[in-house]
């Protein structure tokens, strides 16, 4: 069972796009409560666009996710998009570095292990404008920075890669989590270079090129402050072990 | 009538994604000729993915495009994506600058005029890694740099914006062209801060966040050199006048 | 009367270069007290290089500065160095922007006023790697960011410029302060785009290309943590008024 | 014997600072010939500041340099300055990377060998705004880029480092050359990660933080175009062998 509660201050009538719902089938509830006046919530491609008047706004989401193993195939369009550089994964800048570090036969497990070894997990060491180059240079980051660096080094090595925002049972402290997906042997596989949560029990929320695509909450118009976030993610049964070295796929 | 001829050297069996076909309905032909051996071409979302053996490869595309005015509406998903920062349009970095320059009531014609006035068109002044910040600082660029700067300043002003790759009758010297699209009064409108071709006769090829999404040719696997490109774009009748200040929409 | 107290934790035998002493003649005292064992302090070009054993280290500096008006002339070597780009003032990147904004007859008061108007003073908005481009884009900064942006725009306009670290009577909250110096009518003049302290009572500590040259404390070898800094700067008599628009020179 | 001929177009009365004279004692001649009107040349710290009227300007320099071995000691001030980040050597950005790559006992020969192995020498692969981070990412550069990367990785490893512009007998094609100097065992030692010229016969021109400090010709005022540069550098006798791995010092 996974879910979250978000508390906003809406400073003027605003539109907010939320990415908190799980990607695949689930039994879920979404509650939006706020100031007097009409609150509208429409779903677009598993995002929820909330139109709210000024005042406090509380969003509560909860989902029970059945076991599933269906993994989407790698399409030509997936590969085209997942090889492009993006805001936080400027892979076009470091082709030479990747070739020097990973050679002519680059592989994803080696890249993910390199990122795990080279980075130091440190809350507050990065900000919203930090990109994968900044992270590689400073040697420190949080989950999004680890994911961005794996994705960037894969793309720079001509391996299609993207990010997935996930609920992560076992993560401590609990938070929204970001991991990398890369094509291995023609399949999408998931890599968490922080090694902070086992991959088999991750639950996908959103998929994108980098964190610009998976923001929890984006203001489309108006002005909004996100005051508080509570998240929970509980696996049914014990958490699985994960060596973080063999390929694992993330269901849709 | 628009079209192009691309000549490649394919150094090993390769997959190439081409974005040369016009976006909407047309009467078109695509010819792919190369070395002996199977050449496969599949269409994905108006891109052509060509799988070719090593050797020379020639692609010839030609389309006759009927007059059309159908413009797609601005969807919620359009707005969500078109507000995000991207590789060459890092709008998250310059919110303060945009607010200082364009004030609390930013508008797209003013932004496009500012870019027109501030930049100097200069072939060779930028490269494949140049982003909109580099361009604003250096004050010089080519069409892609103009489009990126308009898009970036719009997004930094909370105005959804994206790029369109187009055939541009009247452009001199003839080339593939990149322009900006931004939401004005709830509609997608097109802006060419280079002011080098009239907007009403532009023919859309691809739409994207920035030039990373609209590359003419991308290597998905293998190794390929693009040796030569010839483009033509002819409007039926005289070219229209364009003041480049009033809103114009680009058909899909 | 100006001065400071710095408290360090020296984690292993270390060498620290301090830039806290005023640049010109004064009646001054420097006290260095620390763990048992030899502490050496040598003066190099008004910097104090302290060699200390592991343990706590306290440095107390105090100076009474006589009134003075002697301003060093602008030498050829000054101009050569003050036109070069530097770490936090990458003026080579924004020649085009400066020409577009300040025209063919750029002048320093206009540049300083532009920086004052465009930036928002905000503690914590920048970090040790923030350069003048970052600051111009984000529109926010602290004193060092204001000084860097003035210097960068001057150099990009072919006006020699540098920074000065100063004691700043009247600054609130009291802190070490960084201001810009630029050549106007053949003389070094001082500009504080934060406008937070009157220029006539500033007392120069160090002069440099940017903040990389004026760090309060630099570790030359070993490992050191600066725990606490107290600063005071008191002008004799009332603080002068300063319109921050006419040229003022800073004594050496 | 070393020397050069520089041909300028002076577009308006201008001041140019030249760094072409060798650093130490030599038997040298400098000829400046140009348009009618007064041409002034003054020497400042081994730079020549030429004030010339509009028109063509030719500068010819030639020096015979006696054998010398005097190497200046490493002063405290040297170390203070050589640990600071600079425009093209932003060492503050990559402390984490350097620690991950070179460990807790970094040493200069290892760093120089790493740069030699990782970079590909390619004329035209970099420009005047390229910094050491760009170079490390792209994996290609020319002599200045090699020198900048060695310097940056040394500083990021707490090893004082700087650049030296040199005449380089044996370099092919002949050009002004830039190399790195770093402190090894308390002495300045010179490293050329391009390995394109033997170090013992290098002749120092200028010393600085990075290429911003050693520009061949800088315009202090006015407007100047450098049209042509011819350089020669001939060692007396056979060129020495150089393994580019043991420490060598560069005379002043």
Short mmCIF file of N, CA and C in Angstrom, two decimals, chain A residues 15 17 19 42 44-45 47 49 51 76-77 79-80 83-93 128-129 158 209 212-214 219-221, chain B residues 15 17 19 42 44-45 47 49 51 76-77 79-80 83-93 128-129 158 209 212-214 219-221:
data_model
loop_
_atom_site.label_atom_id
_atom_site.label_comp_id
_atom_site.label_asym_id
_atom_site.label_seq_id
_atom_site.Cartn_x
_atom_site.Cartn_y
_atom_site.Cartn_z
N UNK A 15 -3.65 26.44 -11.01
CA UNK A 15 -3.72 25.09 -11.56
C UNK A 15 -2.43 24.36 -11.19
N UNK A 17 -0.38 20.58 -11.45
CA UNK A 17 -0.32 19.23 -12.00
C UNK A 17 0.40 18.34 -11.00
N UNK A 19 1.90 14.52 -9.88
CA UNK A 19 2.32 13.19 -10.30
C UNK A 19 2.53 12.36 -9.05
N UNK A 42 -8.91 16.98 -12.82
CA UNK A 42 -9.06 16.12 -13.99
C UNK A 42 -7.79 15.29 -14.16
N UNK A 44 -5.06 13.44 -16.49
CA UNK A 44 -4.48 13.44 -17.82
C UNK A 44 -3.26 12.53 -17.80
N UNK A 45 -3.36 11.38 -18.42
CA UNK A 45 -2.18 10.55 -18.55
C UNK A 45 -1.58 10.24 -17.17
N UNK A 47 -1.60 11.97 -14.62
CA UNK A 47 -1.37 13.15 -13.80
C UNK A 47 -2.73 13.70 -13.39
N UNK A 49 -4.64 17.19 -12.68
CA UNK A 49 -4.57 18.64 -12.77
C UNK A 49 -5.67 19.20 -11.87
N UNK A 51 -7.54 22.41 -10.16
CA UNK A 51 -7.79 23.86 -10.25
C UNK A 51 -8.46 24.27 -8.95
N UNK A 76 10.80 1.49 -30.78
CA UNK A 76 11.71 2.40 -31.48
C UNK A 76 11.59 3.82 -30.93
N UNK A 77 10.36 4.26 -30.67
CA UNK A 77 10.17 5.61 -30.17
C UNK A 77 10.78 5.78 -28.78
N UNK A 79 13.40 4.27 -27.73
CA UNK A 79 14.86 4.39 -27.89
C UNK A 79 15.25 5.76 -28.43
N UNK A 80 14.46 6.26 -29.39
CA UNK A 80 14.75 7.59 -29.95
C UNK A 80 14.77 8.63 -28.85
N UNK A 83 17.58 8.33 -25.98
CA UNK A 83 18.98 8.64 -26.33
C UNK A 83 19.23 10.14 -26.38
N UNK A 84 18.17 10.94 -26.31
CA UNK A 84 18.35 12.40 -26.40
C UNK A 84 18.88 12.97 -25.09
N UNK A 85 19.68 14.02 -25.19
CA UNK A 85 20.08 14.72 -23.97
C UNK A 85 18.87 15.46 -23.40
N UNK A 86 18.90 15.73 -22.11
CA UNK A 86 17.80 16.45 -21.48
C UNK A 86 18.35 17.44 -20.45
N UNK A 87 17.46 18.19 -19.83
CA UNK A 87 17.88 19.30 -18.96
C UNK A 87 18.92 18.89 -17.93
N UNK A 88 18.65 17.82 -17.22
CA UNK A 88 19.54 17.44 -16.12
C UNK A 88 20.47 16.30 -16.52
N UNK A 89 20.33 15.82 -17.73
CA UNK A 89 21.15 14.71 -18.24
C UNK A 89 21.77 15.11 -19.58
N UNK A 90 22.70 16.07 -19.57
CA UNK A 90 23.27 16.61 -20.81
C UNK A 90 24.32 15.67 -21.41
N UNK A 91 23.84 14.52 -21.86
CA UNK A 91 24.73 13.44 -22.30
C UNK A 91 25.57 13.84 -23.50
N UNK A 92 25.11 14.84 -24.29
CA UNK A 92 25.88 15.28 -25.44
C UNK A 92 27.22 15.89 -25.03
N UNK A 93 27.35 16.30 -23.76
CA UNK A 93 28.58 16.96 -23.33
C UNK A 93 29.67 15.98 -22.93
N UNK A 128 17.60 22.42 -7.20
CA UNK A 128 16.74 22.14 -8.36
C UNK A 128 17.43 22.39 -9.70
N UNK A 129 18.54 23.10 -9.73
CA UNK A 129 19.23 23.33 -11.01
C UNK A 129 20.44 22.44 -11.19
N UNK A 158 25.64 5.62 -25.70
CA UNK A 158 24.68 5.15 -26.71
C UNK A 158 23.71 4.09 -26.20
N UNK A 209 12.27 11.81 -18.99
CA UNK A 209 13.66 11.96 -19.43
C UNK A 209 14.58 12.25 -18.26
N UNK A 212 12.80 16.76 -14.51
CA UNK A 212 11.89 17.79 -15.03
C UNK A 212 10.55 17.17 -15.43
N UNK A 213 10.56 15.88 -15.76
CA UNK A 213 9.34 15.21 -16.21
C UNK A 213 8.56 14.55 -15.09
N UNK A 214 9.14 14.45 -13.91
CA UNK A 214 8.50 13.63 -12.88
C UNK A 214 8.22 14.43 -11.62
N UNK A 219 3.28 23.95 -10.88
CA UNK A 219 2.28 25.01 -10.98
C UNK A 219 2.10 25.38 -12.45
N UNK A 220 0.90 25.17 -12.97
CA UNK A 220 0.65 25.53 -14.38
C UNK A 220 0.24 26.98 -14.51
N UNK A 221 -0.48 27.50 -13.53
CA UNK A 221 -0.83 28.92 -13.50
C UNK A 221 -1.12 29.27 -12.07
N UNK B 15 21.03 1.95 -37.46
CA UNK B 15 19.64 2.43 -37.44
C UNK B 15 19.67 3.95 -37.34
N UNK B 17 17.17 7.45 -37.24
CA UNK B 17 15.82 8.03 -37.16
C UNK B 17 15.82 9.37 -37.89
N UNK B 19 13.80 12.85 -39.22
CA UNK B 19 12.64 13.74 -39.06
C UNK B 19 12.67 14.72 -40.23
N UNK B 42 10.79 2.01 -41.38
CA UNK B 42 9.47 1.99 -40.75
C UNK B 42 9.15 3.39 -40.25
N UNK B 44 7.38 5.82 -37.56
CA UNK B 44 6.93 5.89 -36.17
C UNK B 44 6.60 7.34 -35.86
N UNK B 45 5.33 7.66 -35.76
CA UNK B 45 4.98 8.99 -35.32
C UNK B 45 5.60 10.06 -36.24
N UNK B 47 8.26 9.90 -37.85
CA UNK B 47 9.69 9.75 -38.04
C UNK B 47 9.89 8.49 -38.88
N UNK B 49 12.42 5.39 -39.34
CA UNK B 49 13.57 4.67 -38.80
C UNK B 49 14.10 3.77 -39.91
N UNK B 51 16.92 1.13 -41.26
CA UNK B 51 17.96 0.17 -40.88
C UNK B 51 18.72 -0.19 -42.15
N UNK B 76 -4.09 20.43 -21.65
CA UNK B 76 -3.41 20.48 -20.36
C UNK B 76 -2.03 19.83 -20.45
N UNK B 77 -1.98 18.69 -21.14
CA UNK B 77 -0.70 17.99 -21.23
C UNK B 77 0.32 18.83 -22.02
N UNK B 79 0.50 22.02 -22.03
CA UNK B 79 0.99 23.08 -21.14
C UNK B 79 1.96 22.53 -20.10
N UNK B 80 1.62 21.37 -19.56
CA UNK B 80 2.51 20.75 -18.56
C UNK B 80 3.91 20.56 -19.14
N UNK B 83 6.01 23.83 -20.19
CA UNK B 83 6.55 24.70 -19.12
C UNK B 83 7.82 24.13 -18.51
N UNK B 84 8.15 22.89 -18.85
CA UNK B 84 9.33 22.27 -18.25
C UNK B 84 10.62 22.79 -18.87
N UNK B 85 11.67 22.88 -18.10
CA UNK B 85 12.98 23.20 -18.70
C UNK B 85 13.45 22.02 -19.53
N UNK B 86 14.31 22.29 -20.50
CA UNK B 86 14.84 21.21 -21.33
C UNK B 86 16.32 21.47 -21.61
N UNK B 87 16.95 20.55 -22.32
CA UNK B 87 18.41 20.58 -22.49
C UNK B 87 18.93 21.94 -22.95
N UNK B 88 18.32 22.48 -24.01
CA UNK B 88 18.85 23.72 -24.57
C UNK B 88 18.03 24.93 -24.14
N UNK B 89 17.01 24.71 -23.35
CA UNK B 89 16.14 25.78 -22.86
C UNK B 89 16.00 25.66 -21.34
N UNK B 90 17.09 25.95 -20.60
CA UNK B 90 17.10 25.74 -19.15
C UNK B 90 16.38 26.89 -18.44
N UNK B 91 15.07 26.95 -18.61
CA UNK B 91 14.28 28.09 -18.14
C UNK B 91 14.27 28.20 -16.62
N UNK B 92 14.54 27.09 -15.93
CA UNK B 92 14.59 27.15 -14.47
C UNK B 92 15.73 28.03 -13.98
N UNK B 93 16.73 28.30 -14.82
CA UNK B 93 17.88 29.08 -14.37
C UNK B 93 17.65 30.58 -14.44
N UNK B 128 26.63 22.29 -31.34
CA UNK B 128 25.56 21.39 -30.89
C UNK B 128 25.31 21.43 -29.39
N UNK B 129 26.24 21.95 -28.59
CA UNK B 129 26.02 21.99 -27.15
C UNK B 129 25.60 23.37 -26.66
N UNK B 158 6.59 31.82 -17.26
CA UNK B 158 5.40 30.97 -17.04
C UNK B 158 4.48 30.89 -18.25
N UNK B 209 10.51 19.89 -27.49
CA UNK B 209 10.87 20.79 -26.39
C UNK B 209 11.98 21.74 -26.81
N UNK B 212 16.88 19.12 -29.40
CA UNK B 212 17.16 17.70 -29.12
C UNK B 212 16.03 16.82 -29.64
N UNK B 213 14.83 17.38 -29.74
CA UNK B 213 13.67 16.61 -30.18
C UNK B 213 13.43 16.66 -31.68
N UNK B 214 14.12 17.51 -32.38
CA UNK B 214 13.77 17.72 -33.78
C UNK B 214 14.94 17.46 -34.72
N UNK B 219 21.36 8.85 -34.90
CA UNK B 219 21.84 7.48 -34.99
C UNK B 219 21.36 6.70 -33.77
N UNK B 220 20.53 5.70 -33.98
CA UNK B 220 20.04 4.90 -32.86
C UNK B 220 21.01 3.78 -32.52
N UNK B 221 21.68 3.24 -33.54
CA UNK B 221 22.72 2.25 -33.29
C UNK B 221 23.63 2.25 -34.50
#
